[in-house]
């Protein structure tokens, strides 16, 4: 065996060792800590995917920050769709468990959010498949919190929790 062949084998062996360490670490990181996702559709306009923009926003989703189901009013969150478990949706948290919310077209005009649930809505009212269609959503469907817009570069920003005055809960139980 020549010296070149020995170097090639060492290189491949080193690469494979690194690969078999890096892949599980990367998969674990993306599953448990954070990942990126493209936001599609108009339901979160103007906060995400503003109308004048041709490129979809790409956001950083932080899994770690919701591991104990701790979210606050105004957070933008990613959820497993209650109608299609293969699909993720991105919405704003309007109400937390114990809050009473005035709905926008739900079967009941007022809803008290049950224990272990949240009320989510898209910012573009009337163009969003959200709690006004399916009701309070289980915290078990919570996937991640959107923390930053990463792309396009001119839209790079940290996403702050915000709630418009007309969507504030009517009552909040401090449990």
XYZ file of C-alpha atoms in Angstrom:
175
model
C 0.000 0.000 0.000
C 1.345 3.406 -0.935
C 1.557 6.365 1.412
C -1.243 8.100 -0.592
C -3.626 5.186 -0.117
C -2.947 5.170 3.641
C -3.650 8.912 3.805
C -6.911 8.453 1.854
C -8.110 5.726 4.201
C -7.245 7.806 7.272
C -9.089 10.769 5.766
C -12.211 8.725 4.994
C -12.130 7.036 8.412
C -11.823 10.442 10.156
C -14.611 11.881 8.024
C -16.956 8.976 8.828
C -16.236 9.228 12.573
C -17.036 12.941 12.476
C -20.121 12.344 10.355
C -21.553 9.721 12.720
C -21.069 12.091 15.658
C -22.269 15.258 13.890
C -25.508 13.857 12.440
C -27.074 12.712 15.748
C -25.948 15.934 17.459
C -27.448 18.036 14.654
C -30.706 16.061 14.595
C -31.029 16.354 18.378
C -30.320 20.092 18.219
C -32.914 20.660 15.479
C -35.487 18.541 17.323
C -34.968 19.876 20.857
C -33.388 23.332 20.627
C -34.124 25.296 17.447
C -34.729 25.083 13.720
C -35.645 27.362 10.849
C -38.887 27.344 8.876
C -40.379 29.106 5.873
C -43.643 30.909 6.630
C -46.169 30.355 3.868
C -49.492 32.066 3.348
C -51.067 35.340 4.399
C -52.570 34.503 7.801
C -49.868 36.353 9.771
C -49.720 39.500 7.631
C -48.463 42.129 8.190
C -46.177 40.685 10.925
C -44.901 37.883 8.665
C -44.911 37.815 4.852
C -45.964 41.455 4.315
C -48.085 41.968 1.188
C -45.527 43.934 -0.826
C -42.936 41.194 -0.395
C -42.341 38.496 -3.034
C -40.148 36.286 -0.809
C -41.536 34.284 2.120
C -40.143 35.063 5.556
C -37.880 32.468 7.110
C -38.050 32.401 10.909
C -36.054 30.878 13.743
C -38.223 28.505 15.786
C -37.055 27.990 19.361
C -38.222 24.593 20.693
C -36.313 24.948 23.957
C -38.248 28.030 25.095
C -41.599 26.171 25.039
C -40.430 22.865 26.512
C -42.459 23.556 29.687
C -45.403 24.954 27.702
C -44.598 28.465 28.912
C -45.938 31.013 26.451
C -47.235 34.523 26.956
C -49.848 36.749 25.395
C -48.660 37.987 22.014
C -46.055 35.267 21.334
C -45.892 33.964 17.766
C -45.849 30.179 17.998
C -45.640 27.169 15.731
C -48.227 24.454 16.403
C -49.222 21.092 15.040
C -52.460 21.739 13.161
C -55.440 20.300 15.076
C -56.999 19.290 11.743
C -53.924 17.812 10.063
C -51.158 16.396 12.295
C -48.760 16.388 9.310
C -48.949 20.198 9.068
C -47.489 22.964 11.249
C -49.248 26.323 11.555
C -47.886 29.614 12.864
C -50.155 31.901 14.907
C -50.161 34.502 17.686
C -51.140 33.571 21.263
C -54.188 35.674 22.150
C -55.333 34.042 25.395
C -53.966 31.631 27.990
C -55.725 29.097 30.214
C -58.256 30.830 32.461
C -58.632 33.874 30.164
C -62.015 34.856 28.765
C -61.826 35.917 25.120
C -64.349 37.542 22.785
C -64.146 35.425 19.647
C -64.241 36.470 15.996
C -66.833 34.164 14.453
C -66.409 31.081 16.636
C -69.576 29.113 17.535
C -69.662 30.896 20.929
C -69.204 34.670 21.282
C -67.192 34.325 24.526
C -64.917 31.469 25.519
C -63.106 30.744 28.776
C -59.870 29.011 27.859
C -59.701 25.618 29.636
C -56.725 24.368 31.640
C -53.898 23.160 29.369
C -55.091 25.181 26.352
C -54.404 28.468 24.553
C -56.299 30.586 22.012
C -54.340 31.410 18.840
C -55.158 33.657 15.896
C -53.499 34.888 12.739
C -52.841 38.621 12.520
C -54.727 38.819 9.210
C -58.246 38.347 10.610
C -60.642 36.660 8.213
C -57.741 35.078 6.292
C -56.563 32.697 8.987
C -57.414 29.142 9.986
C -57.108 29.560 13.748
C -58.932 29.151 17.080
C -61.913 31.011 15.650
C -62.357 27.926 13.431
C -61.247 25.114 15.772
C -61.489 26.570 19.302
C -58.924 26.479 22.116
C -55.848 24.461 21.237
C -54.113 21.981 23.541
C -50.675 22.995 24.786
C -49.593 19.504 23.715
C -49.733 20.717 20.100
C -47.260 23.526 20.812
C -44.153 23.074 18.665
C -41.953 26.170 19.085
C -41.839 29.950 19.556
C -40.849 32.088 16.561
C -38.119 34.394 17.860
C -36.493 36.036 14.817
C -37.070 36.707 11.136
C -33.872 35.478 9.443
C -34.704 36.024 5.771
C -34.953 38.144 3.699
C -32.038 40.192 5.088
C -33.906 43.500 5.020
C -36.550 41.993 7.336
C -34.090 40.565 9.895
C -35.474 41.314 13.355
C -36.272 39.876 16.757
C -39.986 39.103 17.098
C -41.465 40.712 20.195
C -44.685 39.510 21.860
C -47.432 42.001 21.076
C -51.186 41.990 21.260
C -53.434 44.617 19.720
C -55.729 46.342 22.261
C -58.883 44.939 20.613
C -57.633 41.334 21.022
C -56.766 41.565 24.738
C -58.523 38.949 26.907
C -61.588 40.319 28.699
C -60.503 38.633 31.926
C -57.326 36.879 32.974
C -57.322 34.424 35.885
C -54.092 34.549 37.862
C -53.721 30.908 38.894
